[in-house]
Amino acid sequence: DQQVKQNSPSLSVQEGRISILNCDYTNSMFDYFLWYKKYPAEGPTFLISISSIKDKNEDGRFTVFLNKSAKHLSLHIVPSQPGDSAVYFCAASADGSSNTGKLIFGQGTTLQVKP
Amino acid sequence: DAGVIQSPRHEVTEMGQEVTLRCKPISGHDYLFWYRQTMMRGLELLIYFNNNVPIDDSGMPEDRFSAKMPNASFSTLKIQPSEPRDSAVYFCASSRTSGGTYGYTFGSGTRLTVV
C-alpha cells in the first residue's frame, strides 16, 4: 500500500522554465511533508518542508504547495537550472504533537533540466 | 561532523551468501533508520531504532533480513541468505526525532548486487 505516490517517474524541462513535481498521499493523518533531492551515488538530502497548518512554503527558487483537501502537494522550481537535475522524493509523516511519526517516501521523480 | 557513514559503498555477492551492511549515525541523533531504494517503490522504510532499541520493523521484507544496533554509534543490516531480488541501494539515516520536523540525514548508501 503506497501511502505517498509520485505518479510521474520523470520530467524534462528547459533551463529557465518552471519545473513542477507532484505528489499525492492517502493518509489523512499526515501532517508534515518534505521534499528531498538525490544526486547519483549520493544519499537523499533535505530540500524543503511544509507543515499541514500552511498551504505554501517558499525558499529561494523552491516553493512547496499543499492542498489538504485534495491530499496533494507540489514542488515548484523557478527558474530551473541544469544543476537541479536529480531525483526528487516526496515524503510525509504523521507527527502529531509528540513528533513520533516516521517518514514515508514516494517513488521519486527524475528531473532533467536541459541547457 | 562527518555525517552518516555507511560501508561498504558497493557489495557484490553470490546468491545464498550472507551480506552485512554497516552504518554509523550522527552523534547525538537518537533515531536510526534503514531504507531500501527500488524503482517500483522508491524509498521503503525497513526498520528504525530509538536509543538503540528497534521500534518498528514492519517494513522488513522477510526473516532473511535482520538488523541490530548494539550501541549508539553503530548499526548493521544483515541479509542471510541473500537473493537476486535483494539487489538495491540500501540507505541508513539518522535524526533527532522520528518525525519529519527535523528531517533525516542520509548516508551515501550501499549498492548491493546479488548474482
Short mmCIF file of C-alpha atoms in Angstrom, two decimals:
data_model
loop_
_atom_site.label_atom_id
_atom_site.label_comp_id
_atom_site.label_asym_id
_atom_site.label_seq_id
_atom_site.Cartn_x
_atom_site.Cartn_y
_atom_site.Cartn_z
CA ASP A 1 0.00 0.00 0.00
CA GLN A 2 1.77 3.10 -1.27
CA GLN A 3 0.69 5.93 1.03
CA VAL A 4 2.79 8.51 -0.81
CA LYS A 5 2.68 8.46 -4.60
CA GLN A 6 4.65 10.26 -7.23
CA ASN A 7 2.96 9.25 -10.44
CA SER A 8 5.42 10.85 -12.83
CA PRO A 9 8.66 8.85 -12.98
CA SER A 10 10.40 11.55 -14.98
CA LEU A 11 10.15 15.18 -16.05
CA SER A 12 12.19 17.15 -18.57
CA VAL A 13 12.21 20.97 -18.72
CA GLN A 14 14.23 23.66 -20.38
CA GLU A 15 16.67 25.74 -18.36
CA GLY A 16 15.00 28.90 -17.06
CA ARG A 17 11.49 27.45 -17.17
CA ILE A 18 9.39 26.25 -14.27
CA SER A 19 9.60 22.66 -13.01
CA ILE A 20 6.53 21.29 -11.24
CA LEU A 21 6.81 18.00 -9.39
CA ASN A 22 3.68 16.43 -7.96
CA CYS A 23 2.93 14.15 -5.05
CA ASP A 24 -0.29 12.59 -3.74
CA TYR A 25 -0.90 10.95 -0.40
CA THR A 26 -3.65 8.81 1.05
CA ASN A 27 -3.19 9.01 4.82
CA SER A 28 -5.20 11.92 6.25
CA MET A 29 -3.12 11.72 9.43
CA PHE A 30 -0.03 13.04 7.65
CA ASP A 31 0.76 16.49 8.99
CA TYR A 32 4.31 17.16 7.85
CA PHE A 33 5.64 16.96 4.33
CA LEU A 34 9.14 17.16 2.94
CA TRP A 35 10.96 17.11 -0.37
CA TYR A 36 14.36 15.50 -0.74
CA LYS A 37 16.76 15.73 -3.66
CA LYS A 38 19.08 12.91 -4.66
CA TYR A 39 22.06 13.01 -6.97
CA PRO A 40 23.56 9.79 -8.39
CA ALA A 41 25.78 7.88 -5.95
CA GLU A 42 24.74 10.13 -3.08
CA GLY A 43 22.14 9.89 -0.35
CA PRO A 44 18.97 12.00 -0.43
CA THR A 45 19.35 15.49 1.01
CA PHE A 46 16.64 17.64 2.54
CA LEU A 47 15.31 20.38 0.28
CA ILE A 48 12.18 21.97 1.73
CA SER A 49 9.28 21.11 4.03
CA ILE A 50 5.79 22.24 4.95
CA SER A 51 3.52 21.73 7.91
CA SER A 52 -0.13 20.91 7.39
CA ILE A 53 -1.13 24.21 9.00
CA LYS A 54 0.27 26.02 5.98
CA ASP A 55 -0.54 25.82 2.30
CA LYS A 56 2.69 27.29 0.95
CA ASN A 57 6.33 27.48 1.90
CA GLU A 58 8.98 29.24 -0.13
CA ASP A 59 12.75 29.04 -0.04
CA GLY A 60 14.54 30.86 -2.81
CA ARG A 61 13.76 29.21 -6.13
CA PHE A 62 11.83 26.41 -4.40
CA THR A 63 8.20 26.59 -3.33
CA VAL A 64 6.06 23.79 -1.95
CA PHE A 65 2.28 23.98 -2.15
CA LEU A 66 -0.04 21.85 -0.04
CA ASN A 67 -3.69 21.14 -0.86
CA LYS A 68 -5.01 19.17 2.08
CA SER A 69 -8.49 18.65 0.69
CA ALA A 70 -7.04 17.03 -2.40
CA LYS A 71 -4.25 15.30 -0.44
CA HIS A 72 -1.81 16.73 -2.93
CA LEU A 73 1.42 18.65 -2.77
CA SER A 74 3.69 20.04 -5.41
CA LEU A 75 7.20 21.41 -5.65
CA HIS A 76 7.85 24.34 -7.95
CA ILE A 77 11.35 25.25 -9.07
CA VAL A 78 11.67 28.65 -10.73
CA PRO A 79 13.81 29.20 -12.68
CA SER A 80 15.08 25.69 -13.28
CA GLN A 81 18.83 25.22 -13.62
CA PRO A 82 20.85 22.29 -15.02
CA GLY A 83 22.19 21.66 -11.50
CA ASP A 84 18.64 20.88 -10.40
CA SER A 85 18.75 17.68 -12.44
CA ALA A 86 18.28 14.94 -9.84
CA VAL A 87 15.73 12.55 -8.39
CA TYR A 88 13.18 14.27 -6.17
CA PHE A 89 11.43 12.36 -3.40
CA CYS A 90 8.30 13.46 -1.65
CA ALA A 91 7.92 12.33 1.98
CA ALA A 92 5.26 12.60 4.66
CA SER A 93 4.88 11.83 8.34
CA ALA A 94 2.10 11.79 10.91
CA ASP A 95 3.96 13.63 13.63
CA GLY A 96 1.17 14.81 15.85
CA SER A 97 2.13 16.70 18.98
CA SER A 98 4.73 14.18 20.02
CA ASN A 99 6.65 14.18 16.76
CA THR A 100 6.68 10.41 16.69
CA GLY A 101 5.77 9.81 13.09
CA LYS A 102 8.08 8.18 10.59
CA LEU A 103 8.88 9.46 7.13
CA ILE A 104 7.12 7.64 4.30
CA PHE A 105 8.61 8.33 0.89
CA GLY A 106 7.25 8.23 -2.62
CA GLN A 107 8.79 6.52 -5.62
CA GLY A 108 10.70 9.58 -6.78
CA THR A 109 10.62 11.72 -9.93
CA THR A 110 13.72 12.16 -12.07
CA LEU A 111 14.04 15.77 -13.20
CA GLN A 112 16.20 16.65 -16.17
CA VAL A 113 16.85 20.31 -16.84
CA LYS A 114 18.20 20.87 -20.35
CA PRO A 115 20.59 23.76 -21.02
CA ASP B 1 30.51 16.42 11.60
CA ALA B 2 31.21 13.53 9.22
CA GLY B 3 27.55 12.82 8.61
CA VAL B 4 26.04 9.36 8.39
CA ILE B 5 28.69 6.86 7.30
CA GLN B 6 27.79 3.66 5.51
CA SER B 7 30.01 0.79 4.44
CA PRO B 8 30.67 -0.75 2.07
CA ARG B 9 29.69 1.57 -0.79
CA HIS B 10 29.31 -1.35 -3.15
CA GLU B 11 28.77 -5.02 -2.45
CA VAL B 12 28.59 -7.80 -5.00
CA THR B 13 27.79 -11.24 -3.67
CA GLU B 14 26.55 -14.58 -4.84
CA MET B 15 23.07 -15.82 -4.14
CA GLY B 16 22.91 -17.65 -0.84
CA GLN B 17 25.73 -15.73 0.79
CA GLU B 18 25.38 -13.62 3.92
CA VAL B 19 25.62 -9.86 3.47
CA THR B 20 26.21 -7.32 6.24
CA LEU B 21 25.72 -3.61 5.72
CA ARG B 22 27.06 -1.14 8.27
CA CYS B 23 26.07 2.30 9.45
CA LYS B 24 27.45 4.93 11.81
CA PRO B 25 24.84 7.59 12.62
CA ILE B 26 25.48 11.21 13.51
CA SER B 27 26.48 11.62 17.12
CA GLY B 28 23.56 12.82 19.22
CA HIS B 29 20.90 11.51 16.88
CA ASP B 30 18.65 9.16 18.83
CA TYR B 31 16.90 7.67 15.80
CA LEU B 32 18.38 5.45 13.13
CA PHE B 33 16.54 4.27 10.02
CA TRP B 34 17.25 1.70 7.32
CA TYR B 35 15.69 2.32 3.90
CA ARG B 36 15.86 0.43 0.63
CA GLN B 37 15.55 2.17 -2.72
CA THR B 38 13.89 0.38 -5.61
CA MET B 39 12.44 1.69 -8.86
CA MET B 40 8.98 0.37 -8.09
CA ARG B 41 8.57 1.51 -4.51
CA GLY B 42 11.08 4.32 -4.15
CA LEU B 43 12.47 4.60 -0.63
CA GLU B 44 11.00 1.90 1.58
CA LEU B 45 11.45 2.05 5.34
CA LEU B 46 12.71 -1.31 6.56
CA ILE B 47 13.25 -0.71 10.27
CA TYR B 48 14.05 2.06 12.70
CA PHE B 49 15.63 2.31 16.13
CA ASN B 50 15.24 4.72 19.01
CA ASN B 51 18.07 4.80 21.52
CA ASN B 52 19.37 1.51 20.09
CA VAL B 53 16.01 -0.25 20.54
CA PRO B 54 14.10 -1.46 17.45
CA ILE B 55 10.76 0.37 17.33
CA ASP B 56 9.18 -0.62 14.04
CA ASP B 57 10.37 -3.48 11.84
CA SER B 58 7.15 -3.84 9.86
CA GLY B 59 8.99 -2.98 6.65
CA MET B 60 11.48 -5.83 6.90
CA PRO B 61 10.57 -7.97 3.91
CA GLU B 62 11.36 -11.43 5.25
CA ASP B 63 13.03 -13.34 8.04
CA ARG B 64 16.15 -13.34 5.91
CA PHE B 65 16.60 -9.70 6.94
CA SER B 66 17.73 -8.70 10.41
CA ALA B 67 19.06 -5.50 11.93
CA LYS B 68 20.88 -4.68 15.12
CA MET B 69 22.09 -1.61 16.92
CA PRO B 70 24.47 -2.71 19.67
CA ASN B 71 25.36 0.86 20.64
CA ALA B 72 24.55 4.46 19.76
CA SER B 73 27.24 4.69 17.11
CA PHE B 74 26.79 1.51 15.10
CA SER B 75 24.10 -0.47 13.33
CA THR B 76 24.08 -3.42 10.95
CA LEU B 77 21.60 -4.76 8.43
CA LYS B 78 22.13 -8.41 7.60
CA ILE B 79 20.66 -10.49 4.81
CA GLN B 80 21.06 -14.24 5.12
CA PRO B 81 20.75 -15.92 2.68
CA SER B 82 20.83 -13.24 0.01
CA GLU B 83 18.77 -13.49 -3.19
CA PRO B 84 18.96 -11.63 -6.52
CA ARG B 85 15.74 -9.73 -5.72
CA ASP B 86 17.53 -8.15 -2.76
CA SER B 87 19.66 -6.16 -5.20
CA ALA B 88 19.01 -2.49 -4.43
CA VAL B 89 20.57 0.55 -2.80
CA TYR B 90 20.29 0.46 0.97
CA PHE B 91 20.36 3.74 2.89
CA CYS B 92 20.89 4.43 6.53
CA ALA B 93 19.60 7.70 8.01
CA SER B 94 19.63 9.30 11.44
CA SER B 95 17.65 12.05 13.11
CA ARG B 96 16.94 13.73 16.43
CA THR B 97 13.31 12.71 16.12
CA SER B 98 11.35 10.07 14.24
CA GLY B 99 9.01 12.63 12.74
CA GLY B 100 9.61 14.96 9.86
CA THR B 101 10.20 18.21 11.73
CA TYR B 102 13.97 17.99 11.65
CA GLY B 103 14.19 15.75 8.64
CA TYR B 104 16.54 12.84 8.32
CA THR B 105 20.21 12.87 7.36
CA PHE B 106 21.05 10.08 4.96
CA GLY B 107 24.29 8.26 4.29
CA SER B 108 25.59 7.74 0.77
CA GLY B 109 24.11 4.26 0.58
CA THR B 110 25.33 0.75 -0.15
CA ARG B 111 24.64 -0.58 -3.63
CA LEU B 112 24.03 -4.31 -3.24
CA THR B 113 24.15 -6.65 -6.20
CA VAL B 114 23.30 -10.29 -5.68
CA VAL B 115 24.21 -12.53 -8.63
#
